[in-house]
Amino acid sequence: MFYAIISEDKPDSLAQRLQARPDHLARLSALRDAGRLLLAGPHPAIDSDDPGEAGFTGSLVVAEFDSLASAQRWADADPYVAAGVYERVTVKPFRKVLP
Protein backbone atom coordinates (compact mmCIF):
# COMPACT_ATOMS: atom_id res chain seq x y z
CA MET A 1 0.00 0.00 0.00
CA PHE A 2 1.05 3.59 -0.55
CA TYR A 3 1.67 5.92 2.39
CA ALA A 4 1.94 9.71 2.41
CA ILE A 5 4.74 11.13 4.54
CA ILE A 6 3.92 14.78 5.15
CA SER A 7 6.69 16.71 6.86
CA GLU A 8 6.76 20.28 8.13
CA ASP A 9 10.04 22.15 8.48
CA LYS A 10 11.11 24.01 11.61
CA PRO A 11 11.51 27.75 11.04
CA ASP A 12 14.99 28.79 9.88
CA SER A 13 16.10 25.22 9.10
CA LEU A 14 17.33 25.80 5.53
CA ALA A 15 21.02 25.39 6.42
CA GLN A 16 20.35 22.03 8.11
CA ARG A 17 18.19 20.97 5.16
CA LEU A 18 20.91 21.75 2.62
CA GLN A 19 23.55 19.92 4.65
CA ALA A 20 21.45 16.75 5.04
CA ARG A 21 20.05 16.84 1.49
CA PRO A 22 22.49 14.37 -0.16
CA ASP A 23 21.67 11.65 2.40
CA HIS A 24 17.95 12.44 2.19
CA LEU A 25 18.02 12.14 -1.62
CA ALA A 26 19.99 8.88 -1.46
CA ARG A 27 17.19 7.27 0.56
CA LEU A 28 14.58 8.52 -1.90
CA SER A 29 16.67 7.22 -4.81
CA ALA A 30 16.76 3.79 -3.17
CA LEU A 31 12.95 3.78 -2.95
CA ARG A 32 12.73 4.86 -6.57
CA ASP A 33 15.19 2.19 -7.71
CA ALA A 34 13.12 -0.43 -5.86
CA GLY A 35 10.02 0.74 -7.75
CA ARG A 36 8.30 1.90 -4.55
CA LEU A 37 8.37 5.71 -4.92
CA LEU A 38 5.27 7.37 -6.38
CA LEU A 39 6.43 10.98 -5.86
CA ALA A 40 8.58 13.13 -3.61
CA GLY A 41 9.45 16.77 -3.27
CA PRO A 42 9.64 19.84 -1.06
CA HIS A 43 7.12 22.62 -0.47
CA PRO A 44 8.80 25.94 -1.39
CA ALA A 45 8.11 28.72 1.12
CA ILE A 46 7.25 31.07 -1.74
CA ASP A 47 5.58 30.61 -5.12
CA SER A 48 8.78 29.67 -6.96
CA ASP A 49 10.57 26.54 -8.14
CA ASP A 50 13.74 27.99 -6.59
CA PRO A 51 12.80 29.82 -3.38
CA GLY A 52 16.39 30.74 -2.56
CA GLU A 53 16.84 32.01 0.99
CA ALA A 54 13.08 31.75 1.63
CA GLY A 55 13.65 28.01 1.81
CA PHE A 56 10.98 25.40 2.26
CA THR A 57 8.08 24.69 4.58
CA GLY A 58 8.21 20.90 4.38
CA SER A 59 8.15 17.88 2.12
CA LEU A 60 5.83 15.24 0.72
CA VAL A 61 6.80 11.65 -0.03
CA VAL A 62 4.33 9.08 -1.32
CA ALA A 63 5.79 5.59 -1.43
CA GLU A 64 4.88 1.94 -1.07
CA PHE A 65 5.55 0.17 2.24
CA ASP A 66 4.45 -3.13 3.75
CA SER A 67 2.59 -1.42 6.58
CA LEU A 68 1.94 1.86 8.33
CA ALA A 69 4.50 0.87 10.97
CA SER A 70 7.11 0.25 8.26
CA ALA A 71 6.40 3.63 6.66
CA GLN A 72 6.66 5.31 10.06
CA ARG A 73 10.02 3.65 10.76
CA TRP A 74 11.31 4.80 7.38
CA ALA A 75 10.11 8.36 8.04
CA ASP A 76 11.63 8.39 11.53
CA ALA A 77 15.03 7.46 10.07
CA ASP A 78 15.06 10.34 7.56
CA PRO A 79 18.30 12.36 7.65
CA TYR A 80 16.19 15.52 7.86
CA VAL A 81 14.77 14.25 11.15
CA ALA A 82 18.27 13.59 12.51
CA ALA A 83 19.44 17.03 11.32
CA GLY A 84 16.56 18.81 13.06
CA VAL A 85 14.92 20.05 9.86
CA TYR A 86 11.44 18.69 10.54
CA GLU A 87 9.18 20.00 13.26
CA ARG A 88 6.43 17.46 12.57
CA VAL A 89 6.07 14.34 10.43
CA THR A 90 2.71 12.74 9.69
CA VAL A 91 2.44 9.32 8.05
CA LYS A 92 -0.88 8.07 6.75
CA PRO A 93 -2.23 5.59 4.21
CA PHE A 94 -2.68 6.93 0.69
CA ARG A 95 -4.90 5.50 -2.03
CA LYS A 96 -3.99 6.57 -5.55
CA VAL A 97 -7.07 7.16 -7.67
CA LEU A 98 -5.87 9.34 -10.58
CA PRO A 99 -4.15 9.36 -12.98
mmCIF file of N, CA, C and O in Angstrom:
data_model
loop_
_atom_site.group_PDB
_atom_site.id
_atom_site.type_symbol
_atom_site.label_atom_id
_atom_site.label_comp_id
_atom_site.label_asym_id
_atom_site.label_seq_id
_atom_site.Cartn_x
_atom_site.Cartn_y
_atom_site.Cartn_z
ATOM 1 N N MET A 1 0.845 -1.184 0.000
ATOM 2 C CA MET A 1 0.000 0.000 0.000
ATOM 3 C C MET A 1 0.887 1.242 0.000
ATOM 4 O O MET A 1 1.993 1.222 0.512
ATOM 5 N N PHE A 2 0.338 2.316 -0.585
ATOM 6 C CA PHE A 2 1.051 3.590 -0.548
ATOM 7 C C PHE A 2 0.780 4.300 0.772
ATOM 8 O O PHE A 2 -0.287 4.158 1.370
ATOM 9 N N TYR A 3 1.785 5.092 1.194
ATOM 10 C CA TYR A 3 1.668 5.921 2.391
ATOM 11 C C TYR A 3 2.198 7.306 2.056
ATOM 12 O O TYR A 3 3.196 7.452 1.345
ATOM 13 N N ALA A 4 1.505 8.330 2.551
ATOM 14 C CA ALA A 4 1.939 9.713 2.408
ATOM 15 C C ALA A 4 2.717 10.093 3.660
ATOM 16 O O ALA A 4 2.246 9.887 4.777
ATOM 17 N N ILE A 5 3.902 10.627 3.445
ATOM 18 C CA ILE A 5 4.738 11.130 4.539
ATOM 19 C C ILE A 5 4.785 12.643 4.359
ATOM 20 O O ILE A 5 5.392 13.155 3.415
ATOM 21 N N ILE A 6 4.092 13.336 5.246
ATOM 22 C CA ILE A 6 3.921 14.780 5.151
ATOM 23 C C ILE A 6 4.743 15.420 6.269
ATOM 24 O O ILE A 6 4.446 15.217 7.446
ATOM 25 N N SER A 7 5.766 16.147 5.881
ATOM 26 C CA SER A 7 6.695 16.707 6.863
ATOM 27 C C SER A 7 6.648 18.223 6.831
ATOM 28 O O SER A 7 6.530 18.821 5.761
ATOM 29 N N GLU A 8 6.750 18.822 8.001
ATOM 30 C CA GLU A 8 6.762 20.277 8.132
ATOM 31 C C GLU A 8 8.104 20.713 8.716
ATOM 32 O O GLU A 8 8.532 20.194 9.747
ATOM 33 N N ASP A 9 8.736 21.669 8.046
ATOM 34 C CA ASP A 9 10.042 22.150 8.485
ATOM 35 C C ASP A 9 9.925 23.054 9.707
ATOM 36 O O ASP A 9 8.943 23.794 9.859
ATOM 37 N N LYS A 10 10.968 23.028 10.530
ATOM 38 C CA LYS A 10 11.107 24.010 11.605
ATOM 39 C C LYS A 10 11.466 25.352 10.961
ATOM 40 O O LYS A 10 12.100 25.383 9.902
ATOM 41 N N PRO A 11 11.089 26.443 11.573
ATOM 42 C CA PRO A 11 11.509 27.746 11.045
ATOM 43 C C PRO A 11 13.037 27.840 11.005
ATOM 44 O O PRO A 11 13.731 27.276 11.857
ATOM 45 N N ASP A 12 13.548 28.525 10.003
ATOM 46 C CA ASP A 12 14.991 28.790 9.878
ATOM 47 C C ASP A 12 15.834 27.520 9.855
ATOM 48 O O ASP A 12 16.916 27.473 10.450
ATOM 49 N N SER A 13 15.360 26.489 9.157
ATOM 50 C CA SER A 13 16.101 25.224 9.102
ATOM 51 C C SER A 13 16.727 24.966 7.731
ATOM 52 O O SER A 13 17.173 23.849 7.448
ATOM 53 N N LEU A 14 16.799 25.995 6.883
ATOM 54 C CA LEU A 14 17.326 25.804 5.534
ATOM 55 C C LEU A 14 18.769 25.297 5.541
ATOM 56 O O LEU A 14 19.114 24.395 4.772
ATOM 57 N N ALA A 15 19.622 25.827 6.395
ATOM 58 C CA ALA A 15 21.024 25.390 6.424
ATOM 59 C C ALA A 15 21.122 23.904 6.768
ATOM 60 O O ALA A 15 21.891 23.165 6.135
ATOM 61 N N GLN A 16 20.345 23.445 7.741
ATOM 62 C CA GLN A 16 20.353 22.029 8.107
ATOM 63 C C GLN A 16 19.815 21.173 6.957
ATOM 64 O O GLN A 16 20.312 20.081 6.687
ATOM 65 N N ARG A 17 18.787 21.685 6.292
ATOM 66 C CA ARG A 17 18.194 20.966 5.161
ATOM 67 C C ARG A 17 19.237 20.774 4.060
ATOM 68 O O ARG A 17 19.394 19.675 3.521
ATOM 69 N N LEU A 18 19.920 21.837 3.699
ATOM 70 C CA LEU A 18 20.912 21.754 2.621
ATOM 71 C C LEU A 18 22.053 20.811 2.977
ATOM 72 O O LEU A 18 22.547 20.071 2.115
ATOM 73 N N GLN A 19 22.457 20.801 4.231
ATOM 74 C CA GLN A 19 23.551 19.920 4.655
ATOM 75 C C GLN A 19 23.135 18.450 4.610
ATOM 76 O O GLN A 19 23.917 17.589 4.201
ATOM 77 N N ALA A 20 21.911 18.144 4.992
ATOM 78 C CA ALA A 20 21.452 16.752 5.044
ATOM 79 C C ALA A 20 20.872 16.278 3.708
ATOM 80 O O ALA A 20 20.574 15.082 3.552
ATOM 81 N N ARG A 21 20.722 17.164 2.748
ATOM 82 C CA ARG A 21 20.045 16.842 1.490
ATOM 83 C C ARG A 21 20.641 15.648 0.742
ATOM 84 O O ARG A 21 19.888 14.788 0.266
ATOM 85 N N PRO A 22 21.961 15.527 0.580
ATOM 86 C CA PRO A 22 22.490 14.369 -0.159
ATOM 87 C C PRO A 22 22.062 13.023 0.449
ATOM 88 O O PRO A 22 21.678 12.109 -0.289
ATOM 89 N N ASP A 23 22.089 12.900 1.756
ATOM 90 C CA ASP A 23 21.674 11.653 2.399
ATOM 91 C C ASP A 23 20.169 11.440 2.257
ATOM 92 O O ASP A 23 19.705 10.313 2.057
ATOM 93 N N HIS A 24 19.402 12.511 2.363
ATOM 94 C CA HIS A 24 17.948 12.436 2.186
ATOM 95 C C HIS A 24 17.615 11.950 0.768
ATOM 96 O O HIS A 24 16.799 11.036 0.589
ATOM 97 N N LEU A 25 18.274 12.534 -0.229
ATOM 98 C CA LEU A 25 18.018 12.140 -1.619
ATOM 99 C C LEU A 25 18.469 10.718 -1.908
ATOM 100 O O LEU A 25 17.837 10.013 -2.706
ATOM 101 N N ALA A 26 19.524 10.265 -1.264
ATOM 102 C CA ALA A 26 19.990 8.882 -1.459
ATOM 103 C C ALA A 26 18.927 7.886 -1.014
ATOM 104 O O ALA A 26 18.704 6.864 -1.678
ATOM 105 N N ARG A 27 18.256 8.166 0.093
ATOM 106 C CA ARG A 27 17.186 7.274 0.559
ATOM 107 C C ARG A 27 16.011 7.275 -0.410
ATOM 108 O O ARG A 27 15.404 6.238 -0.685
ATOM 109 N N LEU A 28 15.669 8.444 -0.927
ATOM 110 C CA LEU A 28 14.584 8.522 -1.899
ATOM 111 C C LEU A 28 14.957 7.797 -3.190
ATOM 112 O O LEU A 28 14.125 7.108 -3.789
ATOM 113 N N SER A 29 16.202 7.923 -3.604
ATOM 114 C CA SER A 29 16.666 7.217 -4.807
ATOM 115 C C SER A 29 16.572 5.711 -4.625
ATOM 116 O O SER A 29 16.219 4.988 -5.566
ATOM 117 N N ALA A 30 16.862 5.227 -3.435
ATOM 118 C CA ALA A 30 16.758 3.788 -3.166
ATOM 119 C C ALA A 30 15.308 3.320 -3.284
ATOM 120 O O ALA A 30 15.037 2.244 -3.846
ATOM 121 N N LEU A 31 14.366 4.119 -2.779
ATOM 122 C CA LEU A 31 12.947 3.780 -2.947
ATOM 123 C C LEU A 31 12.558 3.777 -4.421
ATOM 124 O O LEU A 31 11.842 2.891 -4.895
ATOM 125 N N ARG A 32 13.027 4.772 -5.134
ATOM 126 C CA ARG A 32 12.731 4.862 -6.574
ATOM 127 C C ARG A 32 13.285 3.644 -7.316
ATOM 128 O O ARG A 32 12.598 3.016 -8.114
ATOM 129 N N ASP A 33 14.533 3.306 -7.024
ATOM 130 C CA ASP A 33 15.186 2.194 -7.706
ATOM 131 C C ASP A 33 14.510 0.865 -7.397
ATOM 132 O O ASP A 33 14.559 -0.058 -8.209
ATOM 133 N N ALA A 34 13.865 0.777 -6.236
ATOM 134 C CA ALA A 34 13.124 -0.432 -5.862
ATOM 135 C C ALA A 34 11.702 -0.421 -6.434
ATOM 136 O O ALA A 34 10.940 -1.362 -6.208
ATOM 137 N N GLY A 35 11.340 0.644 -7.154
ATOM 138 C CA GLY A 35 10.019 0.744 -7.755
ATOM 139 C C GLY A 35 8.915 1.057 -6.758
ATOM 140 O O GLY A 35 7.745 0.815 -7.032
ATOM 141 N N ARG A 36 9.273 1.649 -5.615
ATOM 142 C CA ARG A 36 8.303 1.903 -4.547
ATOM 143 C C ARG A 36 7.940 3.373 -4.377
ATOM 144 O O ARG A 36 7.040 3.697 -3.605
ATOM 145 N N LEU A 37 8.611 4.278 -5.085
ATOM 146 C CA LEU A 37 8.372 5.714 -4.916
ATOM 147 C C LEU A 37 7.371 6.206 -5.952
ATOM 148 O O LEU A 37 7.581 6.061 -7.159
ATOM 149 N N LEU A 38 6.272 6.790 -5.486
ATOM 150 C CA LEU A 38 5.274 7.371 -6.379
ATOM 151 C C LEU A 38 5.641 8.815 -6.699
ATOM 152 O O LEU A 38 5.621 9.232 -7.853
ATOM 153 N N LEU A 39 5.990 9.601 -5.664
ATOM 154 C CA LEU A 39 6.430 10.979 -5.860
ATOM 155 C C LEU A 39 7.094 11.484 -4.588
ATOM 156 O O LEU A 39 6.885 10.938 -3.503
ATOM 157 N N ALA A 40 7.907 12.515 -4.763
ATOM 158 C CA ALA A 40 8.577 13.128 -3.612
ATOM 159 C C ALA A 40 9.018 14.529 -3.994
ATOM 160 O O ALA A 40 9.390 14.777 -5.144
ATOM 161 N N GLY A 41 8.965 15.430 -3.025
ATOM 162 C CA GLY A 41 9.451 16.772 -3.270
ATOM 163 C C GLY A 41 9.158 17.700 -2.112
ATOM 164 O O GLY A 41 8.362 17.380 -1.226
ATOM 165 N N PRO A 42 9.825 18.857 -2.124
ATOM 166 C CA PRO A 42 9.639 19.838 -1.060
ATOM 167 C C PRO A 42 8.514 20.817 -1.373
ATOM 168 O O PRO A 42 8.054 20.930 -2.507
ATOM 169 N N HIS A 43 8.096 21.538 -0.342
ATOM 170 C CA HIS A 43 7.124 22.619 -0.467
ATOM 171 C C HIS A 43 7.898 23.935 -0.351
ATOM 172 O O HIS A 43 8.316 24.313 0.755
ATOM 173 N N PRO A 44 8.115 24.650 -1.473
ATOM 174 C CA PRO A 44 8.803 25.940 -1.386
ATOM 175 C C PRO A 44 8.020 26.916 -0.504
ATOM 176 O O PRO A 44 6.788 26.913 -0.497
ATOM 177 N N ALA A 45 8.744 27.747 0.217
ATOM 178 C CA ALA A 45 8.112 28.718 1.118
ATOM 179 C C ALA A 45 7.452 29.867 0.354
ATOM 180 O O ALA A 45 6.605 30.561 0.909
ATOM 181 N N ILE A 46 7.852 30.050 -0.896
ATOM 182 C CA ILE A 46 7.248 31.072 -1.742
ATOM 183 C C ILE A 46 6.853 30.423 -3.065
ATOM 184 O O ILE A 46 7.254 29.301 -3.364
ATOM 185 N N ASP A 47 6.084 31.125 -3.852
ATOM 186 C CA ASP A 47 5.585 30.607 -5.119
ATOM 187 C C ASP A 47 6.687 30.654 -6.174
ATOM 188 O O ASP A 47 6.707 31.523 -7.043
ATOM 189 N N SER A 48 7.629 29.704 -6.058
ATOM 190 C CA SER A 48 8.775 29.670 -6.959
ATOM 191 C C SER A 48 9.390 28.280 -6.934
ATOM 192 O O SER A 48 9.452 27.643 -5.873
ATOM 193 N N ASP A 49 9.862 27.817 -8.099
ATOM 194 C CA ASP A 49 10.575 26.539 -8.140
ATOM 195 C C ASP A 49 11.878 26.613 -7.348
ATOM 196 O O ASP A 49 12.337 25.622 -6.799
ATOM 197 N N ASP A 50 12.500 27.785 -7.331
ATOM 198 C CA ASP A 50 13.744 27.994 -6.586
ATOM 199 C C ASP A 50 13.518 29.127 -5.583
ATOM 200 O O ASP A 50 13.679 30.301 -5.907
ATOM 201 N N PRO A 51 13.134 28.777 -4.349
ATOM 202 C CA PRO A 51 12.799 29.819 -3.376
ATOM 203 C C PRO A 51 13.997 30.516 -2.756
ATOM 204 O O PRO A 51 13.829 31.430 -1.962
ATOM 205 N N GLY A 52 15.205 30.092 -3.094
ATOM 206 C CA GLY A 52 16.394 30.742 -2.557
ATOM 207 C C GLY A 52 16.404 30.749 -1.038
ATOM 208 O O GLY A 52 16.106 29.738 -0.403
ATOM 209 N N GLU A 53 16.719 31.900 -0.465
ATOM 210 C CA GLU A 53 16.835 32.013 0.991
ATOM 211 C C GLU A 53 15.505 31.849 1.715
ATOM 212 O O GLU A 53 15.481 31.608 2.917
ATOM 213 N N ALA A 54 14.388 31.958 0.996
ATOM 214 C CA ALA A 54 13.079 31.747 1.630
ATOM 215 C C ALA A 54 12.944 30.303 2.087
ATOM 216 O O ALA A 54 12.234 30.015 3.046
ATOM 217 N N GLY A 55 13.614 29.405 1.389
ATOM 218 C CA GLY A 55 13.648 28.007 1.809
ATOM 219 C C GLY A 55 12.355 27.255 1.549
ATOM 220 O O GLY A 55 11.632 27.536 0.597
ATOM 221 N N PHE A 56 12.083 26.320 2.427
ATOM 222 C CA PHE A 56 10.978 25.395 2.259
ATOM 223 C C PHE A 56 10.175 25.291 3.552
ATOM 224 O O PHE A 56 10.678 25.590 4.623
ATOM 225 N N THR A 57 8.940 24.852 3.404
ATOM 226 C CA THR A 57 8.082 24.691 4.583
ATOM 227 C C THR A 57 7.870 23.226 4.940
ATOM 228 O O THR A 57 7.269 22.927 5.961
ATOM 229 N N GLY A 58 8.372 22.328 4.106
ATOM 230 C CA GLY A 58 8.210 20.905 4.381
ATOM 231 C C GLY A 58 8.409 20.078 3.135
ATOM 232 O O GLY A 58 8.913 20.570 2.123
ATOM 233 N N SER A 59 7.982 18.816 3.220
ATOM 234 C CA SER A 59 8.155 17.875 2.121
ATOM 235 C C SER A 59 6.987 16.907 2.071
ATOM 236 O O SER A 59 6.305 16.685 3.077
ATOM 237 N N LEU A 60 6.814 16.298 0.897
ATOM 238 C CA LEU A 60 5.831 15.243 0.715
ATOM 239 C C LEU A 60 6.506 14.070 0.023
ATOM 240 O O LEU A 60 7.178 14.252 -0.998
ATOM 241 N N VAL A 61 6.334 12.892 0.590
ATOM 242 C CA VAL A 61 6.799 11.650 -0.026
ATOM 243 C C VAL A 61 5.602 10.714 -0.063
ATOM 244 O O VAL A 61 4.911 10.551 0.950
ATOM 245 N N VAL A 62 5.343 10.118 -1.213
ATOM 246 C CA VAL A 62 4.333 9.075 -1.316
ATOM 247 C C VAL A 62 5.044 7.847 -1.864
ATOM 248 O O VAL A 62 5.600 7.880 -2.969
ATOM 249 N N ALA A 63 5.050 6.789 -1.063
ATOM 250 C CA ALA A 63 5.791 5.587 -1.428
ATOM 251 C C ALA A 63 5.081 4.350 -0.896
ATOM 252 O O ALA A 63 4.243 4.433 0.001
ATOM 253 N N GLU A 64 5.465 3.222 -1.455
ATOM 254 C CA GLU A 64 4.877 1.941 -1.068
ATOM 255 C C GLU A 64 5.681 1.312 0.069
ATOM 256 O O GLU A 64 6.906 1.232 -0.006
ATOM 257 N N PHE A 65 4.960 0.880 1.095
ATOM 258 C CA PHE A 65 5.552 0.174 2.235
ATOM 259 C C PHE A 65 4.661 -1.003 2.585
ATOM 260 O O PHE A 65 3.491 -1.048 2.199
ATOM 261 N N ASP A 66 5.210 -1.942 3.339
ATOM 262 C CA ASP A 66 4.451 -3.131 3.747
ATOM 263 C C ASP A 66 3.343 -2.806 4.737
ATOM 264 O O ASP A 66 2.350 -3.516 4.815
ATOM 265 N N SER A 67 3.545 -1.746 5.525
ATOM 266 C CA SER A 67 2.589 -1.417 6.578
ATOM 267 C C SER A 67 2.783 0.031 7.009
ATOM 268 O O SER A 67 3.812 0.649 6.702
ATOM 269 N N LEU A 68 1.818 0.524 7.762
ATOM 270 C CA LEU A 68 1.941 1.864 8.330
ATOM 271 C C LEU A 68 3.146 1.935 9.264
ATOM 272 O O LEU A 68 3.897 2.916 9.243
ATOM 273 N N ALA A 69 3.354 0.893 10.046
ATOM 274 C CA ALA A 69 4.501 0.874 10.969
ATOM 275 C C ALA A 69 5.822 0.930 10.199
ATOM 276 O O ALA A 69 6.756 1.635 10.609
ATOM 277 N N SER A 70 5.899 0.234 9.081
ATOM 278 C CA SER A 70 7.112 0.249 8.263
ATOM 279 C C SER A 70 7.346 1.637 7.669
ATOM 280 O O SER A 70 8.478 2.140 7.652
ATOM 281 N N ALA A 71 6.285 2.268 7.193
ATOM 282 C CA ALA A 71 6.396 3.626 6.656
ATOM 283 C C ALA A 71 6.830 4.597 7.747
ATOM 284 O O ALA A 71 7.661 5.478 7.515
ATOM 285 N N GLN A 72 6.301 4.442 8.950
ATOM 286 C CA GLN A 72 6.656 5.314 10.062
ATOM 287 C C GLN A 72 8.125 5.142 10.441
ATOM 288 O O GLN A 72 8.833 6.125 10.683
ATOM 289 N N ARG A 73 8.603 3.904 10.457
ATOM 290 C CA ARG A 73 10.024 3.653 10.765
ATOM 291 C C ARG A 73 10.913 4.311 9.721
ATOM 292 O O ARG A 73 11.943 4.909 10.055
ATOM 293 N N TRP A 74 10.522 4.191 8.446
ATOM 294 C CA TRP A 74 11.314 4.800 7.381
ATOM 295 C C TRP A 74 11.339 6.316 7.559
ATOM 296 O O TRP A 74 12.387 6.949 7.455
ATOM 297 N N ALA A 75 10.187 6.908 7.846
ATOM 298 C CA ALA A 75 10.105 8.357 8.038
ATOM 299 C C ALA A 75 10.930 8.801 9.245
ATOM 300 O O ALA A 75 11.616 9.830 9.190
ATOM 301 N N ASP A 76 10.878 8.036 10.316
ATOM 302 C CA ASP A 76 11.626 8.385 11.532
ATOM 303 C C ASP A 76 13.136 8.371 11.311
ATOM 304 O O ASP A 76 13.870 9.072 12.012
ATOM 305 N N ALA A 77 13.591 7.579 10.337
ATOM 306 C CA ALA A 77 15.029 7.459 10.070
ATOM 307 C C ALA A 77 15.525 8.451 9.015
ATOM 308 O O ALA A 77 16.693 8.392 8.617
ATOM 309 N N ASP A 78 14.679 9.371 8.587
ATOM 310 C CA ASP A 78 15.061 10.340 7.560
ATOM 311 C C ASP A 78 16.198 11.226 8.077
ATOM 312 O O ASP A 78 16.146 11.702 9.216
ATOM 313 N N PRO A 79 17.214 11.466 7.250
ATOM 314 C CA PRO A 79 18.301 12.365 7.654
ATOM 315 C C PRO A 79 17.821 13.760 8.034
ATOM 316 O O PRO A 79 18.455 14.427 8.853
ATOM 317 N N TYR A 80 16.722 14.226 7.466
ATOM 318 C CA TYR A 80 16.188 15.524 7.860
ATOM 319 C C TYR A 80 15.680 15.504 9.294
ATOM 320 O O TYR A 80 15.752 16.520 9.998
ATOM 321 N N VAL A 81 15.186 14.377 9.753
ATOM 322 C CA VAL A 81 14.768 14.250 11.154
ATOM 323 C C VAL A 81 15.998 14.359 12.050
ATOM 324 O O VAL A 81 16.032 15.123 13.014
ATOM 325 N N ALA A 82 17.034 13.584 11.714
ATOM 326 C CA ALA A 82 18.266 13.593 12.510
ATOM 327 C C ALA A 82 18.925 14.971 12.525
ATOM 328 O O ALA A 82 19.519 15.369 13.536
ATOM 329 N N ALA A 83 18.807 15.706 11.423
ATOM 330 C CA ALA A 83 19.436 17.029 11.320
ATOM 331 C C ALA A 83 18.599 18.133 11.960
ATOM 332 O O ALA A 83 19.033 19.281 12.006
ATOM 333 N N GLY A 84 17.403 17.810 12.426
ATOM 334 C CA GLY A 84 16.563 18.815 13.060
ATOM 335 C C GLY A 84 15.823 19.710 12.086
ATOM 336 O O GLY A 84 15.423 20.815 12.449
ATOM 337 N N VAL A 85 15.634 19.247 10.859
ATOM 338 C CA VAL A 85 14.920 20.047 9.857
ATOM 339 C C VAL A 85 13.418 20.022 10.122
ATOM 340 O O VAL A 85 12.753 21.054 10.062
ATOM 341 N N TYR A 86 12.888 18.850 10.408
ATOM 342 C CA TYR A 86 11.445 18.694 10.537
ATOM 343 C C TYR A 86 10.941 18.976 11.946
ATOM 344 O O TYR A 86 11.498 18.503 12.922
ATOM 345 N N GLU A 87 9.866 19.726 11.998
ATOM 346 C CA GLU A 87 9.175 19.997 13.260
ATOM 347 C C GLU A 87 8.119 18.927 13.532
ATOM 348 O O GLU A 87 7.873 18.547 14.673
ATOM 349 N N ARG A 88 7.499 18.454 12.437
ATOM 350 C CA ARG A 88 6.429 17.461 12.574
ATOM 351 C C ARG A 88 6.425 16.585 11.331
ATOM 352 O O ARG A 88 6.614 17.074 10.216
ATOM 353 N N VAL A 89 6.191 15.283 11.536
ATOM 354 C CA VAL A 89 6.073 14.337 10.431
ATOM 355 C C VAL A 89 4.806 13.521 10.650
ATOM 356 O O VAL A 89 4.625 12.923 11.714
ATOM 357 N N THR A 90 3.938 13.514 9.646
ATOM 358 C CA THR A 90 2.708 12.743 9.690
ATOM 359 C C THR A 90 2.782 11.663 8.619
ATOM 360 O O THR A 90 3.136 11.956 7.470
ATOM 361 N N VAL A 91 2.459 10.433 8.999
ATOM 362 C CA VAL A 91 2.443 9.317 8.053
ATOM 363 C C VAL A 91 1.039 8.749 8.048
ATOM 364 O O VAL A 91 0.483 8.449 9.108
ATOM 365 N N LYS A 92 0.467 8.616 6.836
ATOM 366 C CA LYS A 92 -0.880 8.067 6.749
ATOM 367 C C LYS A 92 -1.050 7.299 5.446
ATOM 368 O O LYS A 92 -0.357 7.577 4.458
ATOM 369 N N PRO A 93 -1.971 6.342 5.435
ATOM 370 C CA PRO A 93 -2.226 5.595 4.207
ATOM 371 C C PRO A 93 -2.682 6.532 3.090
ATOM 372 O O PRO A 93 -3.333 7.552 3.339
ATOM 373 N N PHE A 94 -2.343 6.145 1.867
ATOM 374 C CA PHE A 94 -2.683 6.932 0.687
ATOM 375 C C PHE A 94 -3.199 5.982 -0.384
ATOM 376 O O PHE A 94 -2.548 4.986 -0.698
ATOM 377 N N ARG A 95 -4.340 6.302 -0.938
ATOM 378 C CA ARG A 95 -4.899 5.498 -2.025
ATOM 379 C C ARG A 95 -4.884 6.311 -3.306
ATOM 380 O O ARG A 95 -5.580 7.320 -3.431
ATOM 381 N N LYS A 96 -4.081 5.873 -4.263
ATOM 382 C CA LYS A 96 -3.988 6.571 -5.550
ATOM 383 C C LYS A 96 -5.240 6.264 -6.363
ATOM 384 O O LYS A 96 -5.589 5.108 -6.561
ATOM 385 N N VAL A 97 -5.891 7.315 -6.851
ATOM 386 C CA VAL A 97 -7.074 7.163 -7.674
ATOM 387 C C VAL A 97 -6.789 7.629 -9.110
ATOM 388 O O VAL A 97 -7.125 6.954 -10.063
ATOM 389 N N LEU A 98 -6.187 8.794 -9.266
ATOM 390 C CA LEU A 98 -5.870 9.339 -10.585
ATOM 391 C C LEU A 98 -4.430 9.809 -10.619
ATOM 392 O O LEU A 98 -3.911 10.216 -9.591
ATOM 393 N N PRO A 99 -3.766 9.906 -11.684
ATOM 394 C CA PRO A 99 -4.148 9.357 -12.981
ATOM 395 C C PRO A 99 -3.993 7.849 -12.976
ATOM 396 O O PRO A 99 -3.245 7.260 -12.286
#
